[in-house]
Amino acid sequence: MTERARELGGRMLALSAAFGILAGSAAAQDKSEVEGARQARIAAMASRIEYQTRDLSTLAPVAPVVNPIRSQPGPAIRSFTFDWASDTVSFLVYAESGTGSVGITLEPGTPERPNSYGAWASFVFPGVDDPVPPGKYSFDVTGAGSDAAVVKSKSRRGAQPSSGTLDLNLFVLEGCGLTNQGLAEALVVFAEVMADARIKLGKVSVVTVTGAAGLLSPGSFGEANGTAAALSQQFTVNPPNTLGANLFFLKNVPDVYGFSQGIPVALGIPGAASGGVVISVDTHNTDRGFDGRELGLTMVHETGHSMGLYHTSERDGSQHDTINDTPTCAGGSEAGCPDGTNIMFWSGHGVDLSEGQGYVLRRSPIVH
Amino acid sequence: MARALVVRTVLMMAVLGAAAAASSAPGTRESVREILGARHPVTMTAEDWRKLGGDVDVYLIEAAADTALRYGVRQRAMSGLAAVGGPRAKEFLRDTIQRSKVAPELLSTAVHAYAKGFAKSDPDDVRLVSVPLLDHVDWVVRQGAVRALGEMGTKEAGEALRLRQTRETHPAVQSALRKALGQPEGGKR
């Protein structure tokens, strides 16, 4: 190698090093700017949350209103009808049993899927991304082993929406470990995912529930379900936002990140036992700090259920939602399934909502 | 302290060795992580877990000990270890209970999982590690110990729970005590 070549080689190396440092510096600056913007979004979110406090220990228990669906003991089936007009946007039916299980059956061929959750059952039109033709629709409510059930409906009318706004009622049990920072971080993620469905985050109200320390950490899923029913009956009577989605934050539910009380829940129906979703706060903690992003994803997934969305695919591939544009998987993991990136996939960290899922969400009785 | 270090070292060597040997079951680790991270709990019996691979307990231990994972994932891994059982699961859970710097949420789950998995085969040891935690400073840990002793249902466990009941002040632990002792809730929140 000549002296000239060596000199050139040395200069090239020096230049490469300089560019490397510059590139590294630019990347660090980009990262810093991205983090700065993220922190600004979190701060902006935190500033828009409205807070209030309610003391559960001073509130009288709410007795569920139960209307008979049959007068004689024995298997009971009662039929109902409702009208779908040209300006109907959505129609939700909710049945709640006082003493036993209850189920709903829709007309054969109906693409919507009713959901029974033991003591309550429900469905919502539209539950799929197909327009509902105007007309009369019927459904049966069955009470297996129950003597009575209350059947309620919630409808929404107006123009077919191309976008919408969703308010949130967040009932946070005092002592559950949720910080304002963690919640704001989660809400930023919630707003970003919901934006895919052209749904804006509206009013966010936090109700700090005091006098409920005994309910912070149920010992089982069944116990948590009972806790959630009691909270729902109490707090959906007079929520901060009448049409908001209700989320109840507990400290820890064994093996649970979150669950919806139904698919859908009793959206906008005051005093129902199944009025929202439960979030287990501790399960989103790590040794390195609170994982607000995962909390946000849990909140979207469960709120999706509460507004009528099913899993795109179940783990064994035996069941799928009936939304037209969500891919289905014959069974398997996030990486191996075409719907693995969807927020309603059975597992993983997906963030996508399809246009079809957005169709259902935008028409929800609680979206305005 | 020295014993704990030796146990931890031996346990880690056993885990690493088993993990290397488990290479004959590709996908076991991924399947375990997928189930632990599922949006909703996947009901798994011991047989279901073992179908994923003979050394599934190794991957459950790995997940339960992974400090980068959410507590929910690690708690599910401990529940899985209670279901799968075996000496490695027992040693890991016992070691977790006796370590000094474990998050209360994880310690609470570990003691309950230890009882669920081993109360029948080794009731004396389960009682031995659970009873001291009834006086833990964090109510979440006390609640886990109460549930562990409630799981046992023995006369000695009942005596320890009744003693704790006379001085417990946290409503969540009081509620767990009533359930563990089969007492009515009495409408208290």
CSV table of N, CA and C in Angstrom, one decimal, chain A residues 56-57 59 61 211 213-214 216-219 223 234 251-252 255-259 282-288 291 294 297-298 301-302 305 311 315 333-334 343 345-350, chain B residues 30 33-44 52 66-77 79 103 105-106 109 112 116 138-140 143 147 170-172 175 179 188-189:
chain,number,residue,atom,x,y,z
A,56,LEU,N,-67.8,4.3,49.2
A,56,LEU,CA,-68.7,3.2,49.1
A,56,LEU,C,-69.4,2.8,50.4
A,57,SER,N,-68.6,3.0,51.5
A,57,SER,CA,-69.2,2.6,52.8
A,57,SER,C,-70.4,3.4,53.2
A,59,LEU,N,-72.7,4.4,51.0
A,59,LEU,CA,-73.8,4.2,50.0
A,59,LEU,C,-74.6,2.9,50.4
A,61,PRO,N,-76.7,-0.4,49.7
A,61,PRO,CA,-76.6,-1.4,48.6
A,61,PRO,C,-77.8,-1.2,47.6
A,211,GLY,N,-63.5,3.6,51.0
A,211,GLY,CA,-64.3,2.7,51.9
A,211,GLY,C,-64.6,1.3,51.2
A,213,ALA,N,-61.8,-1.0,50.8
A,213,ALA,CA,-60.5,-1.8,50.9
A,213,ALA,C,-60.7,-3.3,50.9
A,214,GLY,N,-61.9,-3.7,51.4
A,214,GLY,CA,-62.1,-5.1,51.4
A,214,GLY,C,-62.3,-5.8,50.0
A,216,LEU,N,-60.5,-4.9,47.3
A,216,LEU,CA,-59.3,-4.6,46.5
A,216,LEU,C,-58.7,-5.9,45.8
A,217,SER,N,-58.8,-7.0,46.5
A,217,SER,CA,-58.0,-8.1,46.0
A,217,SER,C,-58.8,-9.4,46.1
A,218,PRO,N,-59.8,-9.7,45.3
A,218,PRO,CA,-60.6,-10.9,45.4
A,218,PRO,C,-59.7,-12.1,45.2
A,219,GLY,N,-60.2,-13.2,45.8
A,219,GLY,CA,-59.3,-14.4,45.8
A,219,GLY,C,-59.5,-15.3,44.6
A,223,GLU,N,-65.0,-14.6,42.7
A,223,GLU,CA,-65.2,-13.6,43.7
A,223,GLU,C,-65.1,-12.2,43.0
A,234,GLN,N,-73.9,-0.4,41.9
A,234,GLN,CA,-73.8,0.8,42.7
A,234,GLN,C,-73.5,2.1,41.8
A,251,LYS,N,-57.0,-4.0,42.8
A,251,LYS,CA,-55.5,-4.2,42.9
A,251,LYS,C,-55.1,-5.4,42.3
A,252,ASN,N,-55.7,-6.5,42.6
A,252,ASN,CA,-55.2,-7.8,42.0
A,252,ASN,C,-56.3,-8.8,41.9
A,255,ASP,N,-54.4,-14.3,38.3
A,255,ASP,CA,-54.2,-14.8,37.0
A,255,ASP,C,-55.0,-13.9,35.9
A,256,VAL,N,-55.5,-12.8,36.3
A,256,VAL,CA,-56.3,-12.0,35.4
A,256,VAL,C,-55.7,-10.6,35.2
A,257,TYR,N,-55.6,-10.2,33.9
A,257,TYR,CA,-55.2,-8.8,33.6
A,257,TYR,C,-56.4,-7.9,33.5
A,258,GLY,N,-57.5,-8.4,33.0
A,258,GLY,CA,-58.7,-7.7,32.9
A,258,GLY,C,-59.8,-8.6,32.4
A,259,PHE,N,-61.0,-8.3,32.6
A,259,PHE,CA,-62.1,-9.0,32.0
A,259,PHE,C,-63.3,-8.1,31.8
A,282,ASP,N,-52.2,-4.5,39.6
A,282,ASP,CA,-50.9,-5.1,39.9
A,282,ASP,C,-50.3,-6.0,38.8
A,283,THR,N,-51.1,-6.6,38.1
A,283,THR,CA,-50.6,-7.5,37.1
A,283,THR,C,-49.8,-6.8,36.0
A,284,HIS,N,-50.0,-5.4,35.9
A,284,HIS,CA,-49.3,-4.6,34.9
A,284,HIS,C,-48.0,-4.0,35.5
A,285,ASN,N,-47.6,-4.4,36.7
A,285,ASN,CA,-46.4,-3.9,37.3
A,285,ASN,C,-45.2,-4.8,36.9
A,286,THR,N,-44.0,-4.2,36.9
A,286,THR,CA,-42.8,-5.0,36.7
A,286,THR,C,-41.8,-4.6,37.7
A,287,ASP,N,-40.7,-5.4,37.8
A,287,ASP,CA,-39.6,-5.0,38.7
A,287,ASP,C,-39.0,-3.6,38.3
A,288,ARG,N,-39.2,-3.3,37.0
A,288,ARG,CA,-38.6,-2.1,36.5
A,288,ARG,C,-39.5,-0.9,36.4
A,291,ASP,N,-46.1,-0.8,33.8
A,291,ASP,CA,-46.2,-0.9,32.3
A,291,ASP,C,-47.5,-0.3,31.9
A,294,GLU,N,-49.0,-1.6,28.5
A,294,GLU,CA,-49.8,-2.8,28.5
A,294,GLU,C,-51.1,-2.6,29.2
A,297,LEU,N,-53.4,-1.3,26.6
A,297,LEU,CA,-53.8,-2.4,25.7
A,297,LEU,C,-54.9,-3.2,26.3
A,298,THR,N,-54.7,-3.5,27.6
A,298,THR,CA,-55.7,-4.3,28.3
A,298,THR,C,-57.0,-3.5,28.4
A,301,HIS,N,-58.7,-3.7,24.9
A,301,HIS,CA,-59.2,-5.1,24.6
A,301,HIS,C,-60.5,-5.3,25.4
A,302,GLU,N,-60.5,-5.0,26.7
A,302,GLU,CA,-61.7,-5.3,27.5
A,302,GLU,C,-62.8,-4.4,27.1
A,305,HIS,N,-64.5,-5.8,24.1
A,305,HIS,CA,-65.5,-6.8,24.5
A,305,HIS,C,-66.7,-6.2,25.0
A,311,HIS,N,-63.1,-12.2,20.4
A,311,HIS,CA,-61.8,-12.4,19.9
A,311,HIS,C,-61.8,-12.7,18.4
A,315,ARG,N,-57.6,-19.5,20.9
A,315,ARG,CA,-56.3,-20.2,20.9
A,315,ARG,C,-56.3,-21.5,20.1
A,333,SER,N,-50.2,-19.1,17.7
A,333,SER,CA,-49.7,-18.0,18.4
A,333,SER,C,-49.8,-16.7,17.6
A,334,GLU,N,-49.4,-15.6,18.3
A,334,GLU,CA,-49.4,-14.2,17.7
A,334,GLU,C,-48.6,-14.2,16.5
A,343,ILE,N,-55.8,-6.2,18.2
A,343,ILE,CA,-56.0,-6.0,19.6
A,343,ILE,C,-57.0,-7.0,20.2
A,345,PHE,N,-57.1,-10.2,19.4
A,345,PHE,CA,-56.5,-11.6,19.3
A,345,PHE,C,-56.5,-12.1,20.7
A,346,TRP,N,-56.5,-13.4,20.8
A,346,TRP,CA,-56.6,-14.1,22.2
A,346,TRP,C,-55.4,-13.8,23.0
A,347,SER,N,-54.2,-13.5,22.4
A,347,SER,CA,-53.0,-13.3,23.2
A,347,SER,C,-52.1,-12.3,22.5
A,348,GLY,N,-51.0,-11.9,23.2
A,348,GLY,CA,-50.0,-11.1,22.6
A,348,GLY,C,-50.2,-9.6,22.8
A,349,HIS,N,-49.6,-8.8,21.9
A,349,HIS,CA,-49.5,-7.4,22.2
A,349,HIS,C,-50.0,-6.6,21.0
A,350,GLY,N,-51.0,-7.2,20.2
A,350,GLY,CA,-51.5,-6.5,19.0
A,350,GLY,C,-52.2,-5.2,19.3
B,30,GLU,N,-41.9,-20.9,23.7
B,30,GLU,CA,-42.8,-19.9,23.1
B,30,GLU,C,-44.3,-20.2,23.5
B,33,ARG,N,-44.8,-19.0,27.0
B,33,ARG,CA,-44.9,-17.6,27.1
B,33,ARG,C,-46.3,-17.1,26.5
B,34,GLU,N,-46.7,-17.7,25.4
B,34,GLU,CA,-48.0,-17.3,24.8
B,34,GLU,C,-49.2,-17.5,25.7
B,35,ILE,N,-49.2,-18.6,26.4
B,35,ILE,CA,-50.3,-19.0,27.3
B,35,ILE,C,-50.2,-18.0,28.5
B,36,LEU,N,-49.0,-17.8,29.0
B,36,LEU,CA,-48.9,-16.9,30.2
B,36,LEU,C,-49.3,-15.5,29.9
B,37,GLY,N,-49.1,-15.1,28.6
B,37,GLY,CA,-49.4,-13.7,28.2
B,37,GLY,C,-50.8,-13.6,27.6
B,38,ALA,N,-51.6,-14.7,27.6
B,38,ALA,CA,-53.0,-14.6,27.0
B,38,ALA,C,-53.8,-13.5,27.7
B,39,ARG,N,-54.6,-12.9,26.9
B,39,ARG,CA,-55.5,-11.8,27.4
B,39,ARG,C,-56.3,-12.3,28.6
B,40,HIS,N,-56.8,-13.5,28.5
B,40,HIS,CA,-57.6,-14.1,29.6
B,40,HIS,C,-56.9,-15.4,30.0
B,41,PRO,N,-57.1,-15.8,31.3
B,41,PRO,CA,-56.5,-17.0,31.7
B,41,PRO,C,-56.9,-18.2,30.9
B,42,VAL,N,-55.9,-19.0,30.6
B,42,VAL,CA,-56.1,-20.3,29.9
B,42,VAL,C,-56.1,-21.4,30.9
B,43,THR,N,-57.2,-22.1,31.0
B,43,THR,CA,-57.3,-23.2,32.0
B,43,THR,C,-56.4,-24.3,31.6
B,44,MET,N,-55.4,-24.6,32.5
B,44,MET,CA,-54.4,-25.6,32.2
B,44,MET,C,-54.3,-26.6,33.3
B,52,LEU,N,-47.0,-29.7,26.6
B,52,LEU,CA,-46.2,-28.7,25.9
B,52,LEU,C,-44.7,-29.1,25.9
B,66,ASP,N,-38.3,-14.0,35.6
B,66,ASP,CA,-37.9,-13.0,34.6
B,66,ASP,C,-38.3,-11.6,35.1
B,67,THR,N,-37.3,-10.8,35.5
B,67,THR,CA,-37.7,-9.5,36.0
B,67,THR,C,-38.2,-8.5,35.0
B,68,ALA,N,-38.0,-8.9,33.7
B,68,ALA,CA,-38.5,-7.9,32.7
B,68,ALA,C,-40.0,-8.1,32.4
B,69,LEU,N,-40.6,-9.2,32.9
B,69,LEU,CA,-42.0,-9.5,32.6
B,69,LEU,C,-42.9,-8.9,33.6
B,70,ARG,N,-44.1,-8.7,33.2
B,70,ARG,CA,-45.2,-8.1,34.1
B,70,ARG,C,-45.5,-9.1,35.2
B,71,TYR,N,-45.9,-8.6,36.3
B,71,TYR,CA,-46.2,-9.5,37.5
B,71,TYR,C,-47.3,-10.4,37.1
B,72,GLY,N,-48.2,-10.0,36.3
B,72,GLY,CA,-49.3,-10.9,35.9
B,72,GLY,C,-48.8,-12.2,35.2
B,73,VAL,N,-47.8,-12.0,34.3
B,73,VAL,CA,-47.2,-13.2,33.6
B,73,VAL,C,-46.5,-14.0,34.6
B,74,ARG,N,-45.8,-13.4,35.5
B,74,ARG,CA,-45.0,-14.2,36.5
B,74,ARG,C,-45.9,-14.9,37.5
B,75,GLN,N,-47.0,-14.2,37.9
B,75,GLN,CA,-48.0,-14.9,38.8
B,75,GLN,C,-48.6,-16.1,38.1
B,76,ARG,N,-48.9,-15.9,36.8
B,76,ARG,CA,-49.5,-17.1,36.1
B,76,ARG,C,-48.5,-18.2,36.0
B,77,ALA,N,-47.2,-17.9,35.9
B,77,ALA,CA,-46.2,-18.9,35.8
B,77,ALA,C,-46.1,-19.7,37.2
B,79,SER,N,-48.6,-20.0,39.3
B,79,SER,CA,-49.8,-20.9,39.3
B,79,SER,C,-49.6,-22.1,38.5
B,103,ALA,N,-41.1,-8.6,45.4
B,103,ALA,CA,-42.2,-7.7,45.5
B,103,ALA,C,-43.4,-8.4,46.2
B,105,GLU,N,-46.5,-8.4,45.8
B,105,GLU,CA,-47.5,-9.1,44.9
B,105,GLU,C,-47.0,-10.5,44.5
B,106,LEU,N,-45.7,-10.6,44.2
B,106,LEU,CA,-45.1,-11.9,43.8
B,106,LEU,C,-45.0,-12.9,45.0
B,109,THR,N,-48.3,-14.3,45.8
B,109,THR,CA,-48.7,-15.4,44.9
B,109,THR,C,-47.9,-16.7,45.1
B,112,HIS,N,-49.1,-18.7,48.1
B,112,HIS,CA,-50.4,-19.3,47.8
B,112,HIS,C,-50.1,-20.5,46.8
B,116,LYS,N,-51.0,-24.4,47.2
B,116,LYS,CA,-51.8,-25.2,46.2
B,116,LYS,C,-51.1,-26.4,45.7
B,138,ASP,N,-46.7,-6.0,54.8
B,138,ASP,CA,-47.5,-5.7,53.7
B,138,ASP,C,-48.8,-6.6,53.7
B,139,TRP,N,-49.9,-5.9,53.7
B,139,TRP,CA,-51.2,-6.7,53.8
B,139,TRP,C,-51.4,-7.7,52.6
B,140,VAL,N,-50.8,-7.4,51.5
B,140,VAL,CA,-51.0,-8.2,50.3
B,140,VAL,C,-50.3,-9.6,50.6
B,143,GLN,N,-52.4,-11.5,53.1
B,143,GLN,CA,-53.5,-12.1,52.4
B,143,GLN,C,-53.1,-13.4,51.7
B,147,ARG,N,-54.6,-17.2,52.5
B,147,ARG,CA,-55.1,-18.1,51.5
B,147,ARG,C,-54.4,-19.4,51.5
B,170,HIS,N,-56.6,-5.0,58.3
B,170,HIS,CA,-56.9,-4.6,56.9
B,170,HIS,C,-58.1,-5.3,56.5
B,171,PRO,N,-59.1,-4.6,55.9
B,171,PRO,CA,-60.4,-5.2,55.5
B,171,PRO,C,-60.2,-6.4,54.5
B,172,ALA,N,-59.3,-6.2,53.6
B,172,ALA,CA,-59.1,-7.3,52.6
B,172,ALA,C,-58.6,-8.6,53.2
B,175,SER,N,-61.4,-10.1,55.3
B,175,SER,CA,-62.3,-10.8,54.4
B,175,SER,C,-61.7,-12.2,54.0
B,179,LYS,N,-63.2,-16.1,54.9
B,179,LYS,CA,-63.3,-17.1,53.9
B,179,LYS,C,-62.5,-18.4,54.2
B,188,LYS,N,-69.8,-7.1,55.5
B,188,LYS,CA,-68.8,-6.1,55.6
B,188,LYS,C,-68.1,-5.9,54.3
B,189,ARG,N,-67.7,-4.7,54.0
B,189,ARG,CA,-66.9,-4.4,52.8
B,189,ARG,C,-65.4,-4.5,53.0
